[in-house]
XYZ file of C-alpha atoms in Angstrom:
763
model
C 0.000 0.000 0.000
C 1.449 3.411 -0.980
C 2.365 5.769 1.837
C -0.400 8.305 2.410
C 0.697 11.908 2.010
C -1.089 14.550 4.084
C -2.826 17.289 2.108
C -4.447 20.509 3.221
C -7.158 20.905 0.552
C -7.389 17.658 -1.418
C -8.397 14.366 0.202
C -10.589 16.483 2.486
C -14.422 16.421 2.817
C -14.928 20.024 1.677
C -18.534 21.243 1.412
C -19.820 21.620 -2.156
C -19.524 25.057 -3.697
C -23.222 25.192 -4.563
C -24.531 23.554 -1.381
C -26.233 26.588 0.134
C -27.745 27.772 -3.157
C -29.388 24.409 -3.603
C -30.335 23.990 0.042
C -32.078 27.376 0.105
C -33.940 26.749 -3.159
C -32.353 29.588 -5.104
C -33.254 29.938 -8.823
C -30.422 27.962 -10.363
C -32.018 25.510 -12.834
C -33.113 26.079 -16.449
C -36.785 26.575 -15.684
C -35.910 28.972 -12.849
C -33.849 31.111 -15.212
C -36.115 31.122 -18.274
C -38.304 34.256 -18.394
C -42.039 33.788 -17.964
C -42.815 35.234 -21.411
C -40.706 32.661 -23.290
C -42.571 30.729 -25.945
C -43.559 27.272 -24.760
C -42.390 24.562 -27.141
C -44.137 21.197 -27.375
C -43.542 18.201 -29.606
C -46.242 16.192 -31.372
C -45.039 12.600 -31.339
C -45.722 9.619 -33.552
C -47.991 6.846 -32.251
C -46.394 4.378 -34.673
C -42.965 2.710 -34.443
C -42.312 2.961 -38.196
C -44.297 5.161 -40.555
C -44.199 7.791 -43.290
C -46.071 11.060 -42.788
C -48.273 11.269 -45.874
C -50.210 14.386 -44.955
C -50.208 16.779 -42.028
C -52.859 19.473 -41.491
C -51.933 22.232 -39.045
C -54.587 24.807 -40.047
C -56.887 24.285 -37.043
C -53.950 24.224 -34.628
C -52.702 27.585 -35.914
C -56.085 29.172 -35.138
C -55.791 28.422 -31.418
C -55.314 31.716 -29.528
C -51.725 32.017 -28.365
C -50.258 29.631 -30.934
C -47.368 31.332 -32.726
C -46.146 28.605 -35.092
C -46.356 24.941 -35.993
C -43.441 23.411 -37.883
C -43.331 20.118 -39.784
C -40.762 18.141 -41.764
C -41.323 20.530 -44.697
C -39.969 23.493 -42.680
C -36.619 22.198 -41.432
C -33.161 21.933 -43.046
C -32.457 18.670 -44.903
C -29.086 18.094 -43.264
C -28.516 14.952 -41.210
C -26.724 15.069 -37.879
C -26.210 13.127 -34.668
C -27.188 14.286 -31.186
C -24.484 12.169 -29.530
C -22.243 14.319 -27.331
C -18.921 12.996 -28.584
C -15.635 14.436 -29.798
C -15.499 15.269 -33.505
C -15.444 13.322 -35.778
C -18.268 11.486 -34.030
C -18.251 7.695 -34.220
C -22.061 7.848 -34.301
C -23.701 8.119 -37.747
C -25.432 11.231 -39.031
C -28.934 9.768 -39.252
C -31.291 12.453 -37.867
C -33.177 15.460 -39.177
C -34.787 18.032 -36.887
C -38.113 16.669 -38.164
C -38.260 13.771 -40.575
C -41.116 12.606 -42.756
C -40.045 9.071 -41.861
C -40.745 8.551 -38.138
C -38.854 5.619 -36.654
C -40.209 4.963 -33.157
C -43.381 5.502 -31.174
C -42.533 8.876 -29.689
C -40.492 10.258 -32.599
C -41.011 13.974 -33.316
C -43.625 14.813 -35.986
C -44.251 18.531 -35.402
C -42.961 21.415 -33.265
C -45.556 23.692 -31.670
C -44.652 27.115 -30.261
C -47.213 29.005 -28.211
C -47.539 31.761 -25.621
C -48.758 29.276 -23.010
C -48.503 25.579 -22.330
C -52.296 25.252 -22.450
C -52.420 26.738 -25.950
C -49.610 24.470 -27.151
C -51.290 21.352 -25.775
C -54.665 22.319 -27.262
C -53.060 22.924 -30.650
C -51.318 19.550 -30.468
C -54.696 17.800 -30.301
C -55.923 19.624 -33.412
C -53.069 18.626 -35.722
C -54.270 15.953 -38.136
C -51.686 13.507 -39.457
C -52.112 10.733 -42.007
C -49.481 8.006 -41.741
C -48.421 5.207 -44.016
C -47.700 2.593 -41.372
C -44.732 0.340 -42.149
C -43.531 -2.960 -40.720
C -41.422 -2.386 -37.613
C -38.335 -4.084 -36.218
C -39.087 -4.459 -32.501
C -36.888 -7.438 -31.561
C -33.209 -6.551 -31.730
C -32.275 -10.204 -32.138
C -33.917 -10.146 -35.578
C -32.709 -6.694 -36.672
C -29.451 -7.536 -38.440
C -30.121 -8.129 -42.158
C -33.869 -7.795 -41.580
C -35.796 -6.977 -44.790
C -37.318 -3.987 -42.949
C -34.756 -1.184 -42.852
C -34.896 1.387 -40.092
C -32.734 3.786 -42.135
C -33.208 3.203 -45.864
C -32.278 6.803 -46.769
C -29.484 7.488 -49.245
C -27.918 10.328 -47.221
C -27.155 8.201 -44.124
C -23.563 9.145 -43.305
C -20.988 7.694 -40.895
C -18.237 10.251 -40.041
C -16.077 7.335 -38.841
C -15.854 3.858 -40.299
C -16.891 1.593 -37.438
C -18.350 -1.310 -39.397
C -21.810 0.186 -39.863
C -24.102 -0.448 -42.834
C -27.597 1.054 -42.813
C -28.637 -1.455 -45.501
C -28.122 -4.196 -42.918
C -29.552 -2.257 -39.916
C -25.980 -2.176 -38.587
C -24.549 0.813 -36.748
C -21.222 -0.804 -35.823
C -19.491 -4.175 -35.927
C -16.036 -5.412 -34.924
C -14.021 -8.366 -33.635
C -10.935 -7.961 -31.433
C -8.801 -10.833 -30.181
C -5.466 -12.016 -28.798
C -4.308 -15.621 -28.719
C -6.046 -18.683 -30.153
C -9.345 -18.720 -28.265
C -10.719 -21.893 -29.822
C -7.534 -23.860 -29.155
C -7.357 -22.756 -25.520
C -11.063 -23.444 -24.930
C -10.633 -26.937 -26.425
C -7.818 -27.581 -23.937
C -9.771 -26.374 -20.881
C -11.226 -28.787 -18.324
C -14.462 -26.824 -18.188
C -16.183 -24.414 -20.599
C -19.261 -22.420 -19.598
C -21.370 -21.017 -22.444
C -23.938 -18.543 -21.113
C -26.110 -15.758 -22.581
C -27.378 -12.727 -20.636
C -29.935 -10.027 -21.390
C -30.078 -6.514 -19.945
C -32.850 -4.050 -20.729
C -32.982 -0.367 -21.688
C -32.905 1.078 -18.179
C -33.783 4.747 -17.796
C -31.544 7.274 -15.993
C -34.590 8.660 -14.127
C -32.758 11.848 -13.115
C -34.952 14.223 -11.129
C -34.617 17.094 -13.613
C -35.891 16.036 -17.030
C -34.408 17.230 -20.344
C -34.902 20.990 -20.766
C -33.527 23.929 -22.746
C -34.101 27.678 -22.987
C -33.030 29.642 -26.073
C -32.959 33.329 -27.036
C -31.213 35.764 -29.347
C -28.664 37.829 -27.431
C -28.007 41.544 -27.935
C -25.780 40.738 -30.899
C -28.369 38.524 -32.593
C -26.547 35.316 -31.675
C -28.320 32.168 -30.555
C -27.920 31.867 -26.773
C -28.719 28.423 -25.378
C -29.103 27.617 -21.678
C -29.480 23.884 -21.317
C -29.337 21.169 -18.700
C -26.440 19.467 -20.425
C -23.126 17.764 -19.719
C -21.628 18.803 -23.077
C -21.792 22.528 -23.866
C -19.186 22.449 -26.646
C -20.687 19.389 -28.317
C -24.167 20.968 -28.157
C -22.778 24.014 -29.964
C -21.375 21.798 -32.716
C -24.591 19.764 -32.978
C -26.745 22.895 -33.286
C -24.331 24.420 -35.784
C -24.716 21.434 -38.092
C -28.455 20.951 -37.581
C -29.380 24.621 -38.051
C -26.692 25.544 -40.579
C -25.303 28.271 -38.294
C -21.613 29.086 -37.822
C -20.398 28.236 -34.324
C -19.465 31.877 -33.779
C -23.200 32.668 -33.781
C -24.010 30.163 -31.047
C -23.347 30.383 -27.324
C -24.192 27.432 -25.055
C -24.067 27.474 -21.275
C -25.340 25.232 -18.536
C -26.805 26.283 -15.182
C -27.061 23.899 -12.224
C -28.087 20.450 -13.429
C -30.579 18.296 -11.566
C -28.874 15.030 -12.409
C -27.846 13.449 -15.681
C -26.151 10.062 -15.191
C -25.153 10.198 -18.877
C -28.600 11.025 -20.302
C -27.522 14.612 -20.849
C -24.452 13.563 -22.811
C -26.997 13.412 -25.633
C -28.544 16.635 -26.984
C -32.036 15.213 -26.639
C -34.105 18.415 -26.787
C -31.858 21.413 -27.579
C -32.520 21.606 -31.309
C -36.294 22.167 -31.015
C -36.419 25.444 -29.038
C -33.283 26.604 -30.884
C -35.087 26.138 -34.203
C -38.130 28.033 -32.867
C -35.976 30.944 -31.694
C -34.173 31.173 -35.020
C -37.496 31.134 -36.890
C -39.424 33.558 -34.667
C -36.663 35.663 -33.123
C -38.290 35.051 -29.736
C -37.127 33.333 -26.546
C -38.369 29.750 -26.287
C -38.181 26.900 -23.820
C -38.856 23.181 -23.947
C -39.397 21.251 -20.717
C -39.814 17.510 -21.154
C -42.523 15.862 -19.097
C -41.564 12.741 -17.172
C -43.434 10.694 -19.776
C -41.388 12.249 -22.589
C -38.165 11.577 -20.690
C -39.221 7.929 -20.393
C -40.441 7.324 -23.963
C -38.242 9.703 -25.989
C -35.137 10.102 -23.872
C -31.738 8.438 -24.014
C -31.820 5.183 -21.980
C -29.188 2.501 -21.532
C -28.537 0.217 -24.504
C -30.387 -3.066 -24.297
C -27.771 -5.779 -24.787
C -27.507 -9.511 -25.170
C -24.101 -10.772 -24.068
C -22.859 -14.278 -24.749
C -19.888 -15.453 -22.682
C -17.819 -18.561 -23.294
C -15.394 -19.001 -20.416
C -12.791 -21.750 -20.240
C -11.001 -22.828 -17.062
C -9.072 -25.684 -15.499
C -10.313 -27.625 -12.478
C -8.025 -25.663 -10.179
C -9.995 -22.513 -11.038
C -7.505 -20.940 -13.440
C -9.436 -18.953 -16.063
C -7.637 -19.402 -19.365
C -9.899 -17.999 -22.093
C -12.898 -15.683 -22.476
C -14.900 -15.362 -25.686
C -17.494 -12.598 -25.496
C -20.026 -11.444 -28.093
C -22.363 -8.486 -27.529
C -25.471 -7.641 -29.524
C -26.517 -4.067 -28.725
C -29.827 -2.365 -29.489
C -29.225 1.280 -30.380
C -32.895 1.901 -31.171
C -34.069 4.183 -33.968
C -30.920 6.337 -34.092
C -27.272 5.527 -33.663
C -26.044 7.950 -31.014
C -23.513 6.317 -28.674
C -24.147 2.916 -30.280
C -20.610 2.383 -31.639
C -18.905 3.437 -28.387
C -20.990 1.958 -25.554
C -20.695 -1.566 -26.913
C -16.904 -1.600 -26.756
C -16.895 -1.263 -22.997
C -18.942 -4.440 -22.574
C -15.837 -6.441 -23.445
C -12.893 -4.113 -22.961
C -13.860 -3.379 -19.334
C -14.897 -6.864 -18.254
C -12.398 -9.272 -19.821
C -9.298 -7.419 -18.489
C -10.369 -8.113 -14.905
C -8.900 -11.593 -15.440
C -5.631 -10.522 -17.044
C -3.716 -12.394 -14.346
C -4.437 -15.813 -15.857
C -5.877 -15.257 -19.322
C -4.108 -16.941 -22.237
C -6.518 -15.838 -24.972
C -9.593 -13.687 -25.471
C -11.938 -12.702 -28.259
C -14.474 -9.879 -28.203
C -16.927 -9.292 -31.011
C -20.010 -7.125 -31.295
C -22.824 -5.922 -33.509
C -24.872 -2.780 -32.864
C -28.254 -2.807 -34.584
C -31.051 -0.390 -35.369
C -34.602 -1.145 -34.191
C -37.834 0.856 -34.030
C -37.463 1.627 -30.323
C -36.492 4.977 -28.810
C -32.811 5.677 -29.343
C -30.456 4.602 -26.592
C -27.613 6.740 -25.312
C -25.130 7.143 -22.498
C -25.828 5.883 -19.008
C -23.411 5.623 -16.097
C -21.254 2.547 -16.751
C -21.660 3.044 -20.517
C -21.699 -0.617 -21.619
C -19.253 -1.848 -18.995
C -22.233 -2.466 -16.705
C -23.759 -4.976 -19.118
C -20.492 -6.789 -19.860
C -19.394 -6.992 -16.222
C -22.796 -8.414 -15.251
C -22.316 -11.201 -17.804
C -18.656 -12.006 -17.104
C -18.858 -11.754 -13.321
C -21.993 -13.912 -13.170
C -20.259 -16.540 -15.313
C -17.224 -16.461 -13.012
C -19.494 -16.927 -10.003
C -21.124 -19.905 -11.716
C -17.679 -21.326 -12.437
C -16.768 -21.039 -8.745
C -20.001 -22.723 -7.671
C -19.509 -25.494 -10.254
C -15.972 -26.155 -9.037
C -16.960 -25.898 -5.372
C -14.545 -22.983 -4.886
C -15.038 -19.862 -2.852
C -15.753 -17.145 -5.474
C -13.362 -14.763 -3.715
C -10.577 -17.345 -3.989
C -11.149 -17.853 -7.710
C -10.898 -14.099 -8.223
C -7.748 -13.838 -6.153
C -6.203 -16.525 -8.349
C -7.053 -14.805 -11.672
C -7.395 -11.048 -11.185
C -5.371 -8.253 -12.756
C -2.712 -6.846 -10.428
C -0.446 -3.849 -10.125
C 2.063 -3.531 -12.960
C 0.338 -5.922 -15.373
C -0.338 -4.914 -18.955
C -3.923 -5.606 -20.057
C -4.171 -6.907 -23.662
C -7.986 -6.790 -23.644
C -7.858 -3.159 -22.430
C -6.072 -1.729 -25.445
C -2.806 -3.114 -23.993
C -2.755 -0.366 -21.363
C -0.799 -0.832 -18.116
C -2.295 -1.217 -14.647
C -0.025 1.451 -13.160
C -2.194 1.739 -10.064
C -4.204 -1.326 -9.080
C -5.372 -2.108 -5.570
C -7.975 -4.674 -6.643
C -6.367 -7.411 -4.548
C -6.462 -5.152 -1.485
C -10.065 -4.173 -2.255
C -11.040 -7.850 -2.224
C -9.193 -8.574 1.016
C -10.532 -5.456 2.723
C -14.103 -6.127 1.570
C -13.987 -9.743 2.766
C -12.868 -8.671 6.205
C -15.352 -5.887 6.900
C -18.279 -7.673 5.232
C -17.497 -10.855 7.194
C -17.656 -12.890 3.999
C -16.688 -16.200 5.561
C -19.650 -15.950 7.926
C -22.206 -14.661 5.405
C -21.279 -16.741 2.352
C -22.933 -19.954 3.671
C -26.697 -19.995 3.027
C -28.657 -19.586 6.267
C -32.252 -20.731 6.722
C -34.042 -18.109 8.826
C -37.294 -20.066 9.094
C -40.732 -19.136 7.760
C -39.566 -19.699 4.177
C -36.833 -17.061 4.350
C -33.159 -17.596 3.663
C -30.105 -15.368 3.784
C -27.297 -15.531 1.245
C -24.404 -13.471 -0.066
C -22.872 -12.676 -3.437
C -19.745 -10.992 -4.743
C -18.494 -9.193 -7.847
C -15.617 -7.006 -8.902
C -15.426 -4.300 -11.551
C -13.265 -1.840 -13.431
C -14.012 1.204 -15.567
C -11.836 3.950 -17.055
C -10.831 7.529 -16.287
C -11.336 9.073 -19.725
C -11.436 8.157 -23.397
C -7.729 7.641 -23.950
C -6.061 9.714 -26.686
C -9.359 11.564 -27.272
C -10.705 13.510 -24.288
C -9.456 17.029 -23.634
C -9.831 18.830 -20.325
C -8.993 22.507 -19.933
C -8.750 25.084 -17.195
C -8.126 28.799 -16.962
C -6.810 30.102 -13.634
C -6.264 33.786 -12.960
C -5.242 35.969 -10.050
C -7.483 38.777 -8.838
C -6.073 41.930 -7.333
C -7.165 40.931 -3.836
C -5.137 37.729 -3.972
C -8.069 35.417 -4.728
C -8.396 33.301 -7.870
C -10.901 32.558 -10.599
C -11.012 29.041 -12.015
C -12.847 28.800 -15.332
C -13.699 25.356 -16.659
C -15.642 23.761 -19.512
C -16.566 20.638 -17.554
C -20.150 20.482 -16.329
C -20.974 19.923 -12.674
C -24.223 17.923 -12.795
C -24.478 17.408 -9.069
C -21.279 15.378 -8.866
C -19.292 18.192 -7.246
C -16.645 18.729 -9.922
C -16.705 22.509 -9.300
C -15.718 21.750 -5.725
C -13.035 19.128 -6.302
C -11.365 21.157 -9.048
C -11.310 24.129 -6.661
C -9.754 21.849 -4.022
C -6.985 20.913 -6.453
C -6.343 24.560 -7.300
C -6.278 25.478 -3.603
C -3.800 22.686 -2.876
C -1.518 23.820 -5.700
C -1.759 27.512 -4.852
C -1.560 27.058 -1.067
C -4.750 28.972 -0.368
C -8.179 28.233 1.162
C -10.737 26.578 -1.131
C -12.963 29.615 -0.480
C -10.391 31.770 -2.310
C -11.027 29.898 -5.572
C -14.193 31.001 -7.388
C -15.327 28.514 -10.050
C -17.173 29.327 -13.270
C -18.405 26.962 -15.966
C -19.490 25.840 -18.349
C -20.030 28.403 -21.116
C -18.747 28.125 -24.693
C -18.119 31.885 -24.816
C -16.028 32.041 -21.649
C -14.751 28.553 -20.835
C -11.719 26.921 -22.426
C -12.615 23.903 -24.549
C -13.461 20.764 -22.607
C -14.867 17.540 -24.036
C -17.493 17.582 -21.305
C -18.464 15.699 -18.185
C -18.634 12.094 -19.269
C -16.488 8.949 -19.490
C -15.506 9.529 -15.843
C -12.975 12.019 -17.160
C -13.445 15.219 -15.158
C -11.302 14.448 -12.102
C -8.580 12.715 -14.084
C -8.335 14.833 -17.262
C -9.663 18.267 -16.276
C -8.088 17.853 -12.851
C -4.689 17.406 -14.462
C -5.315 20.535 -16.548
C -5.992 22.418 -13.293
C -2.793 21.105 -11.719
C -0.733 22.092 -14.780
C -2.404 25.507 -15.032
C -1.657 26.280 -11.380
C 1.986 25.303 -11.828
C 2.307 27.599 -14.854
C 0.507 30.433 -13.084
C 2.923 30.211 -10.153
C 5.849 30.460 -12.596
C 4.229 33.500 -14.190
C 3.577 35.177 -10.855
C 7.201 34.555 -9.878
C 8.332 36.319 -13.071
C 6.117 39.305 -12.305
C 7.284 39.421 -8.690
C 10.914 39.181 -9.824
C 10.514 42.503 -11.598
C 9.077 44.010 -8.441
C 11.839 42.537 -6.237
C 14.714 43.276 -8.600
C 15.907 39.686 -8.732
C 15.950 36.806 -11.246
C 12.669 34.796 -11.533
C 14.420 31.622 -10.443
C 15.248 33.347 -7.154
C 11.561 33.940 -6.317
C 9.728 31.513 -4.035
C 5.945 31.204 -4.233
C 4.719 31.058 -0.614
C 0.956 31.151 -0.756
C -0.066 34.710 0.141
C 3.303 36.181 -0.775
C 6.285 35.766 -3.106
C 9.783 36.071 -1.613
C 13.302 36.535 -2.857
C 15.277 33.602 -1.517
C 18.463 35.716 -1.626
C 17.290 38.883 0.124
C 14.202 37.741 2.028
C 12.213 40.657 0.603
C 8.622 39.804 -0.287
C 5.573 41.123 -2.142
C 2.035 40.053 -1.400
C -0.314 38.440 -3.890
C -2.447 41.584 -3.720
C 0.549 43.724 -4.693
C 1.298 41.410 -7.608
C -2.352 41.534 -8.661
C -2.446 45.314 -8.674
C 0.922 45.525 -10.449
C -0.496 43.582 -13.408
C -3.126 46.314 -13.829
C -0.630 49.134 -14.217
C 1.874 49.407 -17.091
C 1.996 45.628 -17.467
C 2.568 43.388 -20.470
C 1.847 40.128 -18.664
C -1.608 38.991 -17.548
C -1.740 36.974 -14.304
C -3.647 34.121 -15.878
C -2.996 30.825 -17.632
C -5.036 28.427 -19.767
C -3.930 24.824 -20.062
C -5.387 21.843 -21.915
C -4.609 18.254 -21.017
C -5.196 14.926 -22.697
C -4.045 11.446 -21.754
C -2.841 8.589 -23.973
C -4.131 6.090 -21.401
C -7.264 5.683 -19.274
C -6.276 4.269 -15.875
C -9.028 2.006 -14.542
C -10.488 2.425 -11.083
C -11.291 -0.937 -9.472
C -13.968 -2.087 -7.069
C -15.236 -5.078 -5.130
C -18.836 -5.319 -3.973
C -20.440 -7.838 -1.618
C -24.136 -8.101 -0.815
C -26.196 -9.956 1.759
C -29.863 -10.541 1.001
C -32.860 -12.106 2.654
C -35.071 -13.931 0.162
C -38.636 -15.084 0.721
C -38.949 -18.331 -1.203
C -42.763 -18.115 -1.264
C -43.127 -14.615 -2.672
C -39.747 -14.228 -4.359
C -39.175 -10.927 -2.559
C -35.511 -9.961 -2.189
C -34.533 -7.630 0.654
C -31.059 -6.123 0.554
C -29.676 -6.298 4.077
C -26.070 -5.244 3.666
C -23.978 -3.946 0.768
C -20.264 -3.486 1.257
C -18.077 -1.836 -1.377
C -14.371 -1.086 -1.439
C -13.198 1.176 -4.241
C -9.745 1.963 -5.623
C -10.049 5.383 -7.265
C -6.446 6.356 -6.602
C -6.613 9.242 -4.138
C -10.189 10.420 -3.411
C -9.964 14.179 -3.899
C -13.051 14.680 -1.719
C -13.824 11.495 0.252
C -17.306 12.685 1.226
C -18.343 13.337 -2.379
C -16.629 10.142 -3.560
C -18.573 8.141 -0.991
C -21.848 9.740 -2.100
C -21.008 8.925 -5.718
C -20.416 5.310 -4.759
C -23.590 5.035 -2.711
C -25.704 6.540 -5.483
C -24.265 4.243 -8.140
C -24.771 1.154 -5.999
C -28.415 2.066 -5.390
C -28.950 2.546 -9.140
C -27.423 -0.885 -9.730
C -29.751 -2.409 -7.143
C -32.677 -0.814 -8.982
C -31.601 -2.244 -12.340
C -31.249 -5.703 -10.845
C -34.409 -5.998 -8.790
C -37.129 -3.606 -9.926
C -36.591 -1.365 -12.971
C -38.490 -3.307 -15.606
C -38.730 -2.021 -19.179
C -41.662 -3.476 -21.080
C -43.180 -2.358 -24.379
C -46.681 -2.175 -25.814
C -47.469 -3.300 -29.360
C -46.123 -0.070 -30.815
C -42.770 -0.483 -29.087
C -43.503 2.340 -26.623
C -42.291 1.748 -23.044
C -45.225 0.868 -20.793
C -43.408 2.311 -17.770
C -43.916 5.962 -18.764
C -44.067 7.404 -15.240
C -42.624 6.721 -11.820
C -45.904 5.029 -10.917
C -44.931 2.182 -13.253
C -41.155 2.575 -13.502
C -40.058 1.676 -10.007
C -36.746 3.090 -8.816
C -35.212 2.253 -5.429
C -35.764 4.438 -2.404
C -33.801 4.672 0.829
C -35.873 1.753 2.124
C -34.613 -0.545 -0.649
C -30.867 -0.166 -0.187
C -30.346 -1.786 3.203
C -27.179 -1.052 5.150
C -24.771 0.412 2.604
C -21.077 0.933 3.387
C -18.314 2.286 1.172
C -14.599 2.353 1.930
C -11.498 3.107 -0.129
C -8.197 1.412 -0.862
C -5.749 4.042 -2.051
C -3.414 3.578 -4.968
C -1.316 6.223 -6.717
C -1.907 6.785 -10.417
C 1.222 8.570 -11.701
C -0.634 10.164 -14.641
C -3.485 11.565 -12.531
C -3.746 14.728 -10.414
C -2.412 13.920 -6.934
C -2.567 10.249 -7.952
C -6.338 10.318 -8.570
C -8.421 8.170 -10.912
C -12.166 8.263 -11.553
C -15.080 7.070 -9.449
C -18.268 8.284 -11.170
C -19.175 5.215 -13.226
C -17.500 2.128 -11.797
C -19.764 2.151 -8.748
C -22.843 1.004 -10.695
C -21.186 -2.165 -12.000
C -21.079 -4.659 -9.116
C -24.693 -4.838 -7.815
C -26.147 -6.844 -10.731
C -23.671 -9.763 -10.642
C -23.403 -9.732 -6.825
C -27.185 -9.829 -6.368
C -27.592 -12.456 -9.114
C -25.047 -14.567 -7.266
C -26.789 -14.140 -3.903
C -30.164 -15.042 -5.450
C -28.626 -18.217 -6.906
C -27.195 -19.117 -3.516
C -30.656 -18.709 -1.970
C -32.661 -20.505 -4.686
C -30.326 -22.689 -6.746
C -31.424 -20.872 -9.933
C -29.190 -18.677 -12.104
C -31.092 -15.734 -13.595
C -29.649 -14.359 -16.812
C -31.993 -11.449 -17.515
C -32.355 -8.176 -15.648
C -34.355 -7.221 -13.714
C -34.844 -10.327 -11.581
C -38.406 -9.830 -10.359
C -40.115 -11.556 -7.404
C -42.400 -13.303 -9.898
C -39.451 -14.860 -11.727
C -37.854 -15.955 -8.454
C -41.074 -17.422 -7.026
C -41.738 -19.355 -10.231
C -38.142 -20.524 -10.470
C -37.762 -19.090 -13.982
C -34.126 -18.545 -15.034
């Protein structure tokens, strides 16, 4: 275990920068900020999963008092784009129009209504008459590839990157990656398990739905205030969709009421932006909960087949994994999510693996388009691989913690299945040991009959994720000195409740030897912030944090140069000492305030620095999770009693916020595994269109939840830090599946595992 260094600002439970604003209910969200006279935008949506709009009559709708405009497919630009918030050139295909005559899922946009009031907009919506030519629909993703019904038959379908997609085959992406001779190794194994798993299109269910406000600023530019994780990508998306130069678009985000990846997709921004550009008036679009459920950006439904070969001593020698992913009606995030299902599950067993193969297909269907969700494909793959490993342990009569200890990736190993990246910082073995001890695994692992048809059992899983998109993501920071000796930190990363404004300020305070309160944070705004890829891929702490650390170092050098002129000594003689800068030779000093004021008088050097940072690697955080459940064999009800997690995220910059991140992710994972069921009606529309039907876990469903940390030191991260935002959702599904097997003797291979399935003994 690395020696723990003592810090003054980082690795401290500092209160969030926005805590009091939120606690006191200040107007900080999109709908708080939007003026009351903004046009209300509503979307008329298709009732059919696949249809052509033959005729649309808006005459009666336009006569409704207060209705300003109704737009249809005939009114919008004919330029295809993607709403995926990804670095250019986007791996996702350009397959959308603002409004398309061909509607591709039940909930797809047919018309945009702009009115003075919500009541007028909703009344007008009912008066629009649409005639559809209803087409055959592809609603089962297992039948989508090479189906005679094409979701995207258009000639102008365009992939900016070649990722194996072919719209004439309903394919968005396809690839096979391998090392070693998988078939030969599997043939030589004592035991081969061949298992297939199915995960559904779980919804992020963030408290604040998708919403955007748009206006023309005093220069006639489009000003967009949106609940988004990706201000710079939204600007690019709107530029392409509307045919506007980026210089005429400004995008900023206010406080965000949760995202969990959903807001890495520009789900709603284009509609009010189009209205504002057409009318010249401010406009806002607030999605209802139903819209967020049926036309949002849920997790990709996946089917994952795992073939795992091992010897009788428990040595795992080969893993062959194939993922079929359902991207829905549009391709955003389809090519990128699927890769994580293999590249962030197979490497967990680097310690013993002789060969691996990972293949995938991503297919179009006539369901709502999927997008980014915390875990981003790793969640689905880890569920499949970890459940198979648990079955292997049970088959061999081995303790599942022992089989992991025998095969896991360890510090210093290179991971072929993870783009051949090194495990520079890996405390997974210590996470497992620590978790076993504090969970009391040896006592809880045996199944215990509690009487009255109830049994208690335990399950285990481990996980990894990443800390950025290696060789792609860019984080940036501007840091500048004010004349009173305080600092401004300007970032392009979006704090969506995670606390990145706070932890980045902690890093700056640690570097600049000042209180966190002396660092004011601003972001994210495309006019004022330096470019940042955005808050996704668990990259903010690792990538943007490193940009902050570098920027502070450069600013200190700059301040020393300025002070040198004031102290009449060489810059290398000046020592930065927090509130003052001293000459090491003479002992004379100037205060930060004096330096700040000096830069405002006859100065050619500004006391500010902007730095961008990118990383060629993406160091994985690691985690072990253990769960104890009580299961009622008569009703199938599962009660989570105890969940213990130990996480290696390098150095937690703010342990309190890191712990909250972990707790929240674990609860989401519990919800996916036990209660969040996604079912469709005949039109392919999700039945669970409100929180009355779509059940998410509450505090009563999470049991006793504990999170602890095993520190490692990542040499490429700020203060040795890695990420924590996504990994924490990955262990509940396999751990709970394992515990349910221990209690019932049945392996379930589809999520969620409902009481009905358990009671009926259905796998």
